[in-house]
Amino acid sequence: MKEVKIGLLGLGNVGKGVWKILDMNREELIKRSGYDIKIGKILVKDINKKRDVDVPKEILTEDFNEILEDDSIEIIVELMGGLEPAVDYMLKGMKRKKHIVTANKMAVATKGNILLETSKKEGVMLYYEGSVAGGIPIIHGLKDNLVANKIEEVIGIINGTTNYILTKMTQDKISFEEALKEAQAKGYAEADPTSDVEAFDAVYKLCILSSLAFDTIVNVNSIYREGITNVKPIDIEYAKEFGYVIKLLGVIKESNGELELRVHPTMVPSAHPLANVNDSFNAIFLKGNAVGDLMLYGRGAGELPTGSAVVGDIVSILRNKEKSSYYPHLGNEEDKKIKDMQEVECEYYIRITVKDKPGVLGEISSIFGKNNVSILSVIQKGKREEQVSLVFITHNTLEGNINKSIEMIKALDDAEKIENIIRIENL
Ligand code: HSE
């Protein structure tokens, strides 16, 4: 039987998941790949650290060169995260003719081009299924199984931590702060939750998905980003009254050769399958011009789910390495124009605190009218109080028109505060 050695960079959650899967599914993996997959060496920060996985100390190293210079190691599996030294190690590995598997969304989203170029130049493979939505096979899905389609839109819940927080806020009627504490206690949210709650994590994943689905290179900075910290229980209550659930969505749509790329809290009709993706689950809903509507649902993080994606990539490399493979190039940054957010069309939920005086509703409605924003419905809550809440739902309109209206409303003496603006996707 053939044996292949891999070098693991990092032995955190996903690294441990890979170790466990290679052990628990060894027989199946031998049958399915034709190889006995052995971990040759593992790069760690501290070889003496106590670990809850039974890895022999002899294969641990603190020196990347021990992996790089070991020619019996054919595949490097990068699970360190962050940009450097992870990207440097991957590039060095490829130059040494080693294939690469990574689950590093930040590296693939921001350095994907150089990584892919180098893999092409060196004739090695680069696989990154674990970088988006953990165990959900969306990368291979887009690259292989859905290759016959023109993709029209991709809409996803691609961050489990924020989905857990929003689910708790909705089901238990608690505040963002309380739900975040629960997410931290469960180990979903990190001590510094910024990357998840401010949607940086989701932006990296959306960047990778948009590049693959639309054969282009997307600059991560061209993606509109808004996190969930301003979503209040009252917004969730109003959403329910209007028949919606609030989710942090990544949205990619193509129209007239332009891409809309945005991540923000969104109201989704409560009957849509995405509205029913709860807790820390992820889901990606897409439309292809041949396949039609498709949704993939599963665990977006965790040692075994992400480990499942990583080990799947190792097997893909083993299956392909003896063939002469074609390594697709993604395209160029100029290939697709990114739509300005002002030009994006949506329906909007707008909650404003106003002074409870005659004529205020009329003034605000007239501002919307002047800016071509048509109102679908309006609710006023609170009566005979100094301040009341006005909630507007608009028809489909340009974001630019909403922004102009909001500037004018802010200038009104009787408008106390624009509390929230949440986009609605009537999927
Ligand atoms: N922190 C991410 C999430 C998982 O909550 O989905 C890793 O990308």
Short mmCIF file of C-alpha atoms and ligand atoms in Angstrom, two decimals, residues 105 131 158-162 188 190 196 201 205 280 282 300-301, ligand 1:
data_model
loop_
_atom_site.label_atom_id
_atom_site.label_comp_id
_atom_site.label_asym_id
_atom_site.label_seq_id
_atom_site.Cartn_x
_atom_site.Cartn_y
_atom_site.Cartn_z
CA LYS A 105 -9.92 32.45 4.95
CA SER A 131 -11.78 28.33 4.50
CA ILE A 158 -21.53 32.22 6.77
CA ASN A 159 -20.71 33.12 10.36
CA GLY A 160 -21.84 30.74 13.08
CA THR A 161 -21.09 33.00 16.03
CA THR A 162 -23.35 35.83 14.86
CA TYR A 188 -18.32 30.13 19.80
CA GLU A 190 -13.73 34.66 21.13
CA ASP A 196 -17.21 37.81 14.06
CA ASP A 201 -14.87 36.96 9.15
CA LYS A 205 -15.62 34.19 3.23
CA SER A 280 -24.29 28.21 15.07
CA ASN A 282 -24.29 28.02 8.42
CA GLY A 300 -19.57 26.22 9.68
CA ALA A 301 -16.88 25.66 12.30
N1 HSE B 1 -15.66 32.29 13.77
C1 HSE B 1 -16.26 31.66 12.63
C2 HSE B 1 -17.75 31.54 12.84
C3 HSE B 1 -15.73 30.30 12.31
O1 HSE B 1 -18.26 31.91 13.89
O2 HSE B 1 -18.41 31.10 11.92
C4 HSE B 1 -14.41 30.34 11.61
O3 HSE B 1 -14.50 31.05 10.42
#
